[in-house]
XYZ file of C-alpha atoms in Angstrom:
538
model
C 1.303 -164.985 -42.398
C 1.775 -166.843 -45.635
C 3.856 -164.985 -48.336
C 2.320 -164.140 -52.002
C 4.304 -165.781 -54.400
C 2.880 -162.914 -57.050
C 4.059 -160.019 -55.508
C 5.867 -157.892 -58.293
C 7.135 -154.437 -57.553
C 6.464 -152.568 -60.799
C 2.864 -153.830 -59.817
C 3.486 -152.705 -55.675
C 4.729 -148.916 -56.935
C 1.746 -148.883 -59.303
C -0.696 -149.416 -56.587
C 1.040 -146.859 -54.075
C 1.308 -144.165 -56.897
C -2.785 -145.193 -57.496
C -3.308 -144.668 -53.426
C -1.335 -141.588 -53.032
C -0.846 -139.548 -56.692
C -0.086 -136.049 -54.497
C 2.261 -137.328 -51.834
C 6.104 -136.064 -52.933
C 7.620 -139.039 -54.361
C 11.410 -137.644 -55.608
C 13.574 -134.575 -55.177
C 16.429 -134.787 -56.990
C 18.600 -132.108 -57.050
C 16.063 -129.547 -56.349
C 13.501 -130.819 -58.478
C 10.382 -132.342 -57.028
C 8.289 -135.873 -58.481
C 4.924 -136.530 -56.821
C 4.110 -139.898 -57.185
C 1.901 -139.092 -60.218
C 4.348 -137.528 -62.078
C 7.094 -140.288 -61.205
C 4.616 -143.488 -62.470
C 4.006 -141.481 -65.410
C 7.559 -140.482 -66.272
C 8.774 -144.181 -65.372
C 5.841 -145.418 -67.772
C 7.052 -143.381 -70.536
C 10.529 -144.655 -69.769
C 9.514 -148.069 -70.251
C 7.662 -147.583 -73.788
C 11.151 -146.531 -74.845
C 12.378 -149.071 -73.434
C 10.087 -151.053 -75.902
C 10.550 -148.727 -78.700
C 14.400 -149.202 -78.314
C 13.791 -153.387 -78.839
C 13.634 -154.128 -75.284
C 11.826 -157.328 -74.848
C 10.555 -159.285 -71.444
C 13.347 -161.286 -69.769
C 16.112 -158.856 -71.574
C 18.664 -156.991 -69.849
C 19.561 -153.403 -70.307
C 22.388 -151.669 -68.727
C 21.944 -148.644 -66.830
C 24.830 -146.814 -66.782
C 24.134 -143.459 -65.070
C 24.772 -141.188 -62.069
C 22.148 -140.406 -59.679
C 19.263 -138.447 -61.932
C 15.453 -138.793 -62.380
C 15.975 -140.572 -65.804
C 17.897 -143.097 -63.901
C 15.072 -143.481 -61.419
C 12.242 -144.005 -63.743
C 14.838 -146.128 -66.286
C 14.724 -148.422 -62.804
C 11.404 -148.580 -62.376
C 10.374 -148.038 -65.975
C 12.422 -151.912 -66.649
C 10.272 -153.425 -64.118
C 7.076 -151.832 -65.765
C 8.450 -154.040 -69.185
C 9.823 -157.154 -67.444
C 13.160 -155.878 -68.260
C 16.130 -156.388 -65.700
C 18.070 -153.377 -65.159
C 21.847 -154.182 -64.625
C 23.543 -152.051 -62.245
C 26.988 -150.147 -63.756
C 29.477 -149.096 -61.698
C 30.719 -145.908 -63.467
C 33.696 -145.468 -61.955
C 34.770 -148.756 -64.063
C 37.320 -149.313 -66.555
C 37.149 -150.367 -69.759
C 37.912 -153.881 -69.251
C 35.736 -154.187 -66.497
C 32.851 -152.388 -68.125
C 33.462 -154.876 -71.343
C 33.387 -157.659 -68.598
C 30.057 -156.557 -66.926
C 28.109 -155.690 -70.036
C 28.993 -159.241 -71.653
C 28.564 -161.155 -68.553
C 25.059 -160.100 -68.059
C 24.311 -160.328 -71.351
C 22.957 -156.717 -71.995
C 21.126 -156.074 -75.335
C 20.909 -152.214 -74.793
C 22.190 -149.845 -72.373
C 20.963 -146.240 -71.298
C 24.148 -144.258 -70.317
C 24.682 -140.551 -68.930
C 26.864 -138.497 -72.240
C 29.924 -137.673 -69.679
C 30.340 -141.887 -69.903
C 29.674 -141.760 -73.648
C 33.064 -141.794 -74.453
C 34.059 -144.542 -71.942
C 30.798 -147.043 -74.053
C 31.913 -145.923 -76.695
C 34.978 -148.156 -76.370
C 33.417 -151.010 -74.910
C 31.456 -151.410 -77.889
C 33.483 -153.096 -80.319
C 34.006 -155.449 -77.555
C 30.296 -156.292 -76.610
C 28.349 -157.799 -79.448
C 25.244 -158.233 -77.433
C 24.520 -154.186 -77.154
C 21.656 -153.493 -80.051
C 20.939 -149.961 -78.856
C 22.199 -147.283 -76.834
C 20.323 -144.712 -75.265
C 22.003 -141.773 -74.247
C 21.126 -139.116 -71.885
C 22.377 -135.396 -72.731
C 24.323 -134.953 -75.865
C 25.987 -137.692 -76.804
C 29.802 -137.071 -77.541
C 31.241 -137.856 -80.979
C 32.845 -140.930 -80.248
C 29.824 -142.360 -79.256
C 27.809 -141.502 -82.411
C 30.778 -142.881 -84.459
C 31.411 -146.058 -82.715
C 27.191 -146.773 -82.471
C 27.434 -146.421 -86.127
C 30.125 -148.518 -86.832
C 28.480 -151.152 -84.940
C 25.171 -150.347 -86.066
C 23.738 -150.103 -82.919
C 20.438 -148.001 -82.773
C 21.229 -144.575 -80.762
C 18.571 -143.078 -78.935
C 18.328 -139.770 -77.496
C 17.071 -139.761 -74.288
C 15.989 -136.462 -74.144
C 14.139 -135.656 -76.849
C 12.704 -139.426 -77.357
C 11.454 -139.767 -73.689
C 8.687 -137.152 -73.267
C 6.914 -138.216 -76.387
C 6.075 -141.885 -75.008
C 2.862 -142.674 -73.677
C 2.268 -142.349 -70.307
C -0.480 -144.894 -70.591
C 0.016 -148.082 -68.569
C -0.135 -150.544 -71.670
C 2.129 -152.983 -70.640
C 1.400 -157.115 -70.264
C 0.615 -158.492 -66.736
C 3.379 -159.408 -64.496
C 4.292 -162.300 -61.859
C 6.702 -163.324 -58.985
C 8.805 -165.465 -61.352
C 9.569 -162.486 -63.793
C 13.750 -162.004 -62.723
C 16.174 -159.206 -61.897
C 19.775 -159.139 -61.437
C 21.788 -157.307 -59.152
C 25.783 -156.685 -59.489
C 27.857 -157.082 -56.498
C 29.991 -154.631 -55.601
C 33.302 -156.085 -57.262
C 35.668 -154.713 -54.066
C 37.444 -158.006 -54.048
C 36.886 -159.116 -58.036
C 34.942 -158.816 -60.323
C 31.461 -158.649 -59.592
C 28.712 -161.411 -59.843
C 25.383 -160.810 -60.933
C 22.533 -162.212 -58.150
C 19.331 -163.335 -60.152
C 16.341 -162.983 -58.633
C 12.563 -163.620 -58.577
C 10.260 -160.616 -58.349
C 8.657 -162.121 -55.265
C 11.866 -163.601 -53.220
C 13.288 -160.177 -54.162
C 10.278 -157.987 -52.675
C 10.331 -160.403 -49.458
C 13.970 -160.767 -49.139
C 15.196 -157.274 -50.441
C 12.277 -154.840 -49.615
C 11.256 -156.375 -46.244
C 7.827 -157.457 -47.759
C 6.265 -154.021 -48.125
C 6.598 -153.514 -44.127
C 9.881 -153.480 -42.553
C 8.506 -152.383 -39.222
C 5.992 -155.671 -38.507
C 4.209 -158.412 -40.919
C 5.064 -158.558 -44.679
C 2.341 -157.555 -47.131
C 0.398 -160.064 -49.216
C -0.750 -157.875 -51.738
C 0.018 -154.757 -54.009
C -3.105 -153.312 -52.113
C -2.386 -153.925 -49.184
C 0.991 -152.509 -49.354
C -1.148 -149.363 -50.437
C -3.531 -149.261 -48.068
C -1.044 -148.244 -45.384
C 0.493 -145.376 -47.408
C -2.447 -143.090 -46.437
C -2.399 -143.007 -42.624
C 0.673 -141.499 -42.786
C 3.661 -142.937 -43.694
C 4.487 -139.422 -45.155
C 7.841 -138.710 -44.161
C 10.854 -137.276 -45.643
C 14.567 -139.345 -46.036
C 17.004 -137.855 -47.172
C 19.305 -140.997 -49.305
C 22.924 -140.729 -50.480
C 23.546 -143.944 -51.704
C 23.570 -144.410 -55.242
C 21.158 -146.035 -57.510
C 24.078 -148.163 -59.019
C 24.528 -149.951 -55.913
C 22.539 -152.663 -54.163
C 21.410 -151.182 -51.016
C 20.451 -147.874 -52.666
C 17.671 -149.618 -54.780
C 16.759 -151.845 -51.506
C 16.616 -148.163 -49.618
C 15.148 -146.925 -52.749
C 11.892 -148.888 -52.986
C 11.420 -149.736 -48.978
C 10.593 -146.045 -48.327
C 8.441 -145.511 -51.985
C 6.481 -148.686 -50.822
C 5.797 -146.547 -47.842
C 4.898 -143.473 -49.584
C 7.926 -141.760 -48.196
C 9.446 -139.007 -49.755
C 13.167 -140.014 -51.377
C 15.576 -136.448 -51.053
C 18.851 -137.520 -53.310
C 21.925 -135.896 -54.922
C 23.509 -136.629 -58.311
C 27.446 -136.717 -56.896
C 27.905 -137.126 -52.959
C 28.327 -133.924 -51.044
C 28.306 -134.407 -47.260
C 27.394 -130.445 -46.927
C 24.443 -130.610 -49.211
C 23.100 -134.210 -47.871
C 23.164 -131.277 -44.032
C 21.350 -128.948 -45.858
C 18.726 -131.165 -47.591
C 18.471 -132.403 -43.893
C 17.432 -129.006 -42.500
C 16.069 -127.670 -45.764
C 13.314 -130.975 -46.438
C 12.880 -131.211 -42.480
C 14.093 -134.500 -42.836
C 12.950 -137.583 -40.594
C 15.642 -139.855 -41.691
C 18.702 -139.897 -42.910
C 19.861 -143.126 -44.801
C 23.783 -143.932 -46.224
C 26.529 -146.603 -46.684
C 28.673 -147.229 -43.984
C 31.625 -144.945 -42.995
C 32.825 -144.087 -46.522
C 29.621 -141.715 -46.081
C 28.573 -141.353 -42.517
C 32.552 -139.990 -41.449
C 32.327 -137.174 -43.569
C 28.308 -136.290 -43.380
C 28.281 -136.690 -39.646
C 31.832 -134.291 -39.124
C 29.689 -131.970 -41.630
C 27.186 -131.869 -38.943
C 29.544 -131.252 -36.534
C 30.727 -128.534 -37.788
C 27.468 -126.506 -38.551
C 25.614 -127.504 -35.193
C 25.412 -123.666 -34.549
C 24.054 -122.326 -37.725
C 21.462 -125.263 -38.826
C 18.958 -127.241 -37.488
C 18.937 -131.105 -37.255
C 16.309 -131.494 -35.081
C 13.451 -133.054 -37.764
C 15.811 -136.011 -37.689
C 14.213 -139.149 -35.713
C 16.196 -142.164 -37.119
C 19.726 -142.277 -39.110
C 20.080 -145.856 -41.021
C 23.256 -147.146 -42.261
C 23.148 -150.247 -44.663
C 25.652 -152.014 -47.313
C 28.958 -151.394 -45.070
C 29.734 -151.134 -41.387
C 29.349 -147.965 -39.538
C 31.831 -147.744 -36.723
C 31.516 -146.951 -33.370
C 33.688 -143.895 -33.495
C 31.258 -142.533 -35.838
C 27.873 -143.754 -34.258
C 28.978 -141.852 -30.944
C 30.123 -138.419 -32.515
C 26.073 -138.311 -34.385
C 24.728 -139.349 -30.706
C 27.016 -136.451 -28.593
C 25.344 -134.240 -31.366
C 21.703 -135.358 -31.332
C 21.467 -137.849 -28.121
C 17.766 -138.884 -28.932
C 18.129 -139.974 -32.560
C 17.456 -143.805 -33.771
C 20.541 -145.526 -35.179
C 20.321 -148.807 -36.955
C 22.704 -150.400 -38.672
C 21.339 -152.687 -41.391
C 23.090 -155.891 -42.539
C 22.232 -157.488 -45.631
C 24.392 -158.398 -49.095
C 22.629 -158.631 -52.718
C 23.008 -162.403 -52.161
C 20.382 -162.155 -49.279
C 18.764 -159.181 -48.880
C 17.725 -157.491 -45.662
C 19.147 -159.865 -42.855
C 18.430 -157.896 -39.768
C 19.876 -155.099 -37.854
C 23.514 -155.297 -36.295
C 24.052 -153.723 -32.782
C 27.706 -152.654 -30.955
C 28.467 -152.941 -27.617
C 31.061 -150.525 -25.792
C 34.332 -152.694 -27.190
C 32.596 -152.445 -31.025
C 32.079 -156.201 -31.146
C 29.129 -156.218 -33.405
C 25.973 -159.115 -32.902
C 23.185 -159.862 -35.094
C 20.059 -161.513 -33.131
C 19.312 -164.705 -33.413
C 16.364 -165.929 -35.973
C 14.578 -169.092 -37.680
C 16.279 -168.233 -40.632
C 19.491 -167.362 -39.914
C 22.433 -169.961 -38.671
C 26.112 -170.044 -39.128
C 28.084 -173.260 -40.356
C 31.055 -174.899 -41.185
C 32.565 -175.304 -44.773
C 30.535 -179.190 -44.977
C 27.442 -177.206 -44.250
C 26.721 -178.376 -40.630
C 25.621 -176.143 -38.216
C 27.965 -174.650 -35.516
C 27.147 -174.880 -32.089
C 25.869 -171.558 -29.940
C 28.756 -171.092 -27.352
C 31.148 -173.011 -29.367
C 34.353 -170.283 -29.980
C 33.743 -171.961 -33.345
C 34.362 -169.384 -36.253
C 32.072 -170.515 -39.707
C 29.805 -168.708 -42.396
C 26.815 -166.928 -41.909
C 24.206 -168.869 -43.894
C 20.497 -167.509 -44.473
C 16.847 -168.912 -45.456
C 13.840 -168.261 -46.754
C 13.529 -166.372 -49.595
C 16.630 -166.830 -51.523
C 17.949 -165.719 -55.182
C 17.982 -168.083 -58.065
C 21.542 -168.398 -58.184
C 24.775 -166.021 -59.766
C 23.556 -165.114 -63.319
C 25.158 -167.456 -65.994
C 27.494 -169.233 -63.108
C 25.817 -172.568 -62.378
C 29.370 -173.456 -60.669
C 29.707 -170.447 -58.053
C 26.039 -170.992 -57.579
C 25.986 -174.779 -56.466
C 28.702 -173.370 -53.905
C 27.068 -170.043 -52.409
C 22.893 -171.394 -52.619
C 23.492 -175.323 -51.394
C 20.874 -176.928 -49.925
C 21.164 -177.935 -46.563
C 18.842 -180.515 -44.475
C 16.590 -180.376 -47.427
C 16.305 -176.353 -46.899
C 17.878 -173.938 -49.332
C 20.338 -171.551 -48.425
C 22.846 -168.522 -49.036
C 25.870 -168.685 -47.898
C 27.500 -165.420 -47.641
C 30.987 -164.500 -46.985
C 30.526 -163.540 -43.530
C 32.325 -165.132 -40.628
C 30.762 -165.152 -37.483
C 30.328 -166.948 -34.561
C 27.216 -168.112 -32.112
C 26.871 -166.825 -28.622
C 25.309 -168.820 -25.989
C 22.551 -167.052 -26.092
C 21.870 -167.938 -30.027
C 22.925 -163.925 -31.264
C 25.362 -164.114 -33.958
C 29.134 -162.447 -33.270
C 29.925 -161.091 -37.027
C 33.586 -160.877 -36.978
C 33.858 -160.107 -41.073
C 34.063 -160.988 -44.691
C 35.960 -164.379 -45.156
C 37.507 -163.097 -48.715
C 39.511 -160.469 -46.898
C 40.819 -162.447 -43.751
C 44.251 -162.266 -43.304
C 46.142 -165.121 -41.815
C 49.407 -164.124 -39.733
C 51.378 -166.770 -38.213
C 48.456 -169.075 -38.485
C 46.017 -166.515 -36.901
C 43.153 -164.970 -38.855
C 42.423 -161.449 -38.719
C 39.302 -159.979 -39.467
C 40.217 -156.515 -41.444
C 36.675 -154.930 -40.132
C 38.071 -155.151 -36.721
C 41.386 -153.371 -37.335
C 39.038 -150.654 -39.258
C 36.872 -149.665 -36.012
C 40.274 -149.595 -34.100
C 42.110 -147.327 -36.110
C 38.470 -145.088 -36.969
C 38.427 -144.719 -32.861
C 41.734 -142.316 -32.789
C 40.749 -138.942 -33.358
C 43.685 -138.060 -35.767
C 42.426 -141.142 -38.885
C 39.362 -139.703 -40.791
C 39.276 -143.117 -42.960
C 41.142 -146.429 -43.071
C 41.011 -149.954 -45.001
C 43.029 -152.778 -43.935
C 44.087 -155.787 -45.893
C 46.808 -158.795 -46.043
C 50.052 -157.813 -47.286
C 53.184 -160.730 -48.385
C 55.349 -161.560 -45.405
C 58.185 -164.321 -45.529
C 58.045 -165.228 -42.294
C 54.399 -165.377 -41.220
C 52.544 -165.591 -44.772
C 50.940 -162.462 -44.129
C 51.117 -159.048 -42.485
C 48.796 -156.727 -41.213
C 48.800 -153.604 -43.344
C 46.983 -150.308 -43.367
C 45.685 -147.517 -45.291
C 45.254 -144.508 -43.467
C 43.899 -141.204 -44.471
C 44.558 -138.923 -41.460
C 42.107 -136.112 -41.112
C 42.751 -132.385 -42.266
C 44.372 -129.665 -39.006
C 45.053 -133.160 -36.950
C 49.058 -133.911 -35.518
C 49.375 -137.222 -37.449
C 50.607 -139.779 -35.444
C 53.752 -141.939 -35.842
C 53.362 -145.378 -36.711
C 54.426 -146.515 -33.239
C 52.145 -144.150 -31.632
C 49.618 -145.172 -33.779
C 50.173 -149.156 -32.794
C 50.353 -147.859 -29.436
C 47.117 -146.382 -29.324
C 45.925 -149.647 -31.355
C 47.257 -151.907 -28.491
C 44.186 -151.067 -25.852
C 42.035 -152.676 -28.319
C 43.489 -155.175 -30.104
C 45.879 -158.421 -29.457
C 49.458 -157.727 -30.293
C 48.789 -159.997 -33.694
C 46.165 -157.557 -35.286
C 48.531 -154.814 -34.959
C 49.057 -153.570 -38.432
C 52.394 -154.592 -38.799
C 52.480 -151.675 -42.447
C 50.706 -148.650 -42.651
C 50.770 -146.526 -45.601
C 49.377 -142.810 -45.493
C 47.211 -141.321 -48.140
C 45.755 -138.085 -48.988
C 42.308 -139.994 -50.073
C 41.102 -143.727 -49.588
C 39.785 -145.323 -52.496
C 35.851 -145.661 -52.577
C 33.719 -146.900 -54.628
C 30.286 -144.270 -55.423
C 28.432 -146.062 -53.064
C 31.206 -145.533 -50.056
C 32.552 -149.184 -50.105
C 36.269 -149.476 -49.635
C 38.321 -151.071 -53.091
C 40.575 -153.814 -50.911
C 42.142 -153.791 -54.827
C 43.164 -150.913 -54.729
C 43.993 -151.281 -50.808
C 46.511 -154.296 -51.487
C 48.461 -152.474 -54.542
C 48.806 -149.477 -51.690
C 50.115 -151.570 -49.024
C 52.283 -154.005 -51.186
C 54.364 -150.317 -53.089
C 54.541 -149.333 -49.114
């Protein structure tokens, strides 16, 4: 089935929200959107938007927590043509002054508690004409926007008064959005996309259970016969695969259960409380503590509405996977792979030693650094490379661009910064980012597969491995352990012990540094920054 090169998702959620006003669309913190009220609440948003000097192709930052305001800021910038730019709050200055210049941001709608933090980056980034703050904004922020003489909106009291009238210009395929990468390695890169490779690519074309949809209707039409189902979400709207999650299930008319901060005991108890049908997070930065949560209230709540649990964005281990199945032994798991420089790629499966395969598909291939294709049943180790529908290129970087979207045998394609290899039978091995291998003694190390080793002892709770200096071999193996609470922690011989049924004697982390907390970023990915400064002071 051919692909619409028109599709648009302001124009997709319009139609749904048309199809099914009633349905729940959004509980957020214990307040409930139907789909009504979240069109005309993001509709509002985007005539202030407008009234704020927002124009078509613009970028405004949206610098927020979870919330409802950020939800229909998201959707209320697609409504205008605006690209919303994705802010990592946990930032610092610097990188915040970085971010807001590099994607060239003319306003920016911020929660007050980060007032104070914009409020310093704004000397520093010319481009910001207004802000528009959410709450009360905090002195500093009302003195520095008026130094500046940037406009100052408040959120609040501005946002109800917009029309909720759908006035806005028609909309295409080729109007753009950006999306940040997560920064765990550097600084992050903003993927440009078009509306339609982004709705094919990101979204899974309106249907990620069979054929993509052609049409805003026709992603509509198969709301009503019902799709209806309740997910609880704990991924944040700042990241990536929280506005993939995000607009998947509202293109199926499900009903989106979130949190403002991450709590593991209230995502259990919006579980039993919204007789929840799925249960979607990031990797093991969230499912570890979530699924022990579980654990430990199997006798006094009730799981049993749960049919599927969905990891996507990070790698959910084994460990982890098996500890939710002993608990509820007929529930879907799926681990979804995918990066903002591709979108949805497929779903990864384990087998019993944690070696994790991606199947094998027309648009999917792994290859060497000159681009040719490597060999199924070669022990050949290259980059995972993808088709199809593929983003512009890194916003305002034509040089990392020509590098990561080359074309290849006349076919466009992203290459991400996964390694992997090909079985015989065609399923791709994926053995782990390439920025974060760690060469020892001329061997490479994959940190991911350290990770699931040291997640597998039943003392570690979390861990993040990285390359430390080492004068002999180049590089060690080092790693950051946070051992869980009431547990005997284990020496670090016992601990390589342990390590040695699983892994060659060169993977062994030859460091390990314990800490009361691993750094994470909101969405649950590890900081390998932060994870390097740990390992080199230890």
């Amino acid at each position: 089935m051919s692909h619409n090169p028109d599709m648009n998702q302001a124009d997709v959620f319009e139609a749904v929200a048309d199809a099914v006003p009633d349905y729940k669309a959004l509980t957020m913190d214990g307040r409930t959107l139907s789909f009504r009220d979240l069109d005309e609440e993001s509709t509002r948003m985007g005539h202030l938007l407008q009234a704020a000097g927002v124009e078509p192709g613009e970028h405004v930052a949206l610098h927020m927590k979870n919330s409802i305001e950020h939800m229909c800021a998201l959707i209320g910038s697609l409504k205008v043509r605006a690209g919303a730019i994705n802010i990592n709050y946990r930032y610092t200055v610097k990188e915040l002054e970085y971010l807001y210049n590099d994607s060239d941001c003319v306003a920016t709608m911020v929660d007050a508690e980060f007032g104070e933090a914009v409020a310093e980056v704004l000397p520093g980034a010319p481009g910001i004409r207004a802000v528009l703050c959410v709450g009360d904004a905090p002195t500093a922020l009302v003195e520095a926007c008026r130094e500046r003489e940037v406009a100052l909106h408040a959120v609040d009291t501005e946002w109800p008064s917009q029309s909720p009238e759908r006035d806005f210009g028609p909309r295409s395929g080729d109007d753009t959005m950006v999306v940040y990468t997560g920064g765990t390695t550097g600084y992050p890169k903003g993927v440009q996309w078009r509306a339609a490779d982004y709705f094919y690519a990101c979204l899974s074309g309106g249907n990620p259970y069979g054929e993509a949809r052609t049409s805003p209707q026709e992603v509509a039409e198969h709301t009503e016969g019902g799709a209806f189902f309740n997910v609880v979400m704990s991924a944040p709207l700042m990241h990536g695969a929280g506005t993939f999650t995000v607009f998947t299930f509202l293109n199926l008319g499900g009903h989106l259960i979130m949190q403002r901060d991450f709590d593991p005991l209230e995502v259990v108890r919006s579980v039993e409380r919204e007789k929840a049908g799925m249960l979607v997070f990031v990797g093991d930065g969230m499912a570890v503590p979530i699924i022990d949560t579980m654990v430990e209230n199997k006798d006094t709540m009730d799981f049993s509405s749960l049919f599927a649990v969905s990891s996507g964005g990070g790698i959910w281990s084994k460990a982890s996977r098996d500890k939710l199945l002993g608990l509820l032994p007929d529930v879907i798991v799926r681990d979804n792979f995918g990066a903002s420089e591709s979108g949805n790629d497929g779903e990864l499966t384990m087998n019993e030693s944690g070696e994790v395969r991606l199947a094998p598909g027309p648009r999917l291939r792994v290859v060497r650094e000159d681009f040719s294709t490597v060999e199924p049943g070669s022990d050949e180790i290259g980059f995972l490379a993808r088709a199809g529908h593929v983003p512009l290129g890194y916003y305002n970087d034509p040089e990392k661009t020509a590098r990561t979207f080359p074309i290849i045998d006349g076919v466009r394609m992203s290459i991400l910064g996964d390694m992997a290899r090909v079985d015989e039978d065609g399923s791709i091995i994926f053995l782990g980012r390439g920025s974060g291998t760690i060469n020892t003694a001329g061997e490479k190390v994959f940190p991911e597969e350290v990770e699931q080793a040291l997640k597998s002892h039943p003392a570690v709770f979390d861990a993040v491995v990285a390359g430390a200096p080492d004068e002999r071999y180049g590089q060690m193996v080092a790693a950051v352990v946070q051992y869980r609470d009431g547990e005997e922690e284990p020496t670090d011989d016992e601990l390589r012990t342990f390590l040695r049924e699983s892994l060659a004697g060169y993977k062994l982390p030859k460091r390990i540094v314990g800490v009361p907390e691993i750094k994470r970023s909101p969405a649950g990915k590890a900081d390998y920054r932060w994870a390097k400064d740990q390992v080199a002071a230890g």
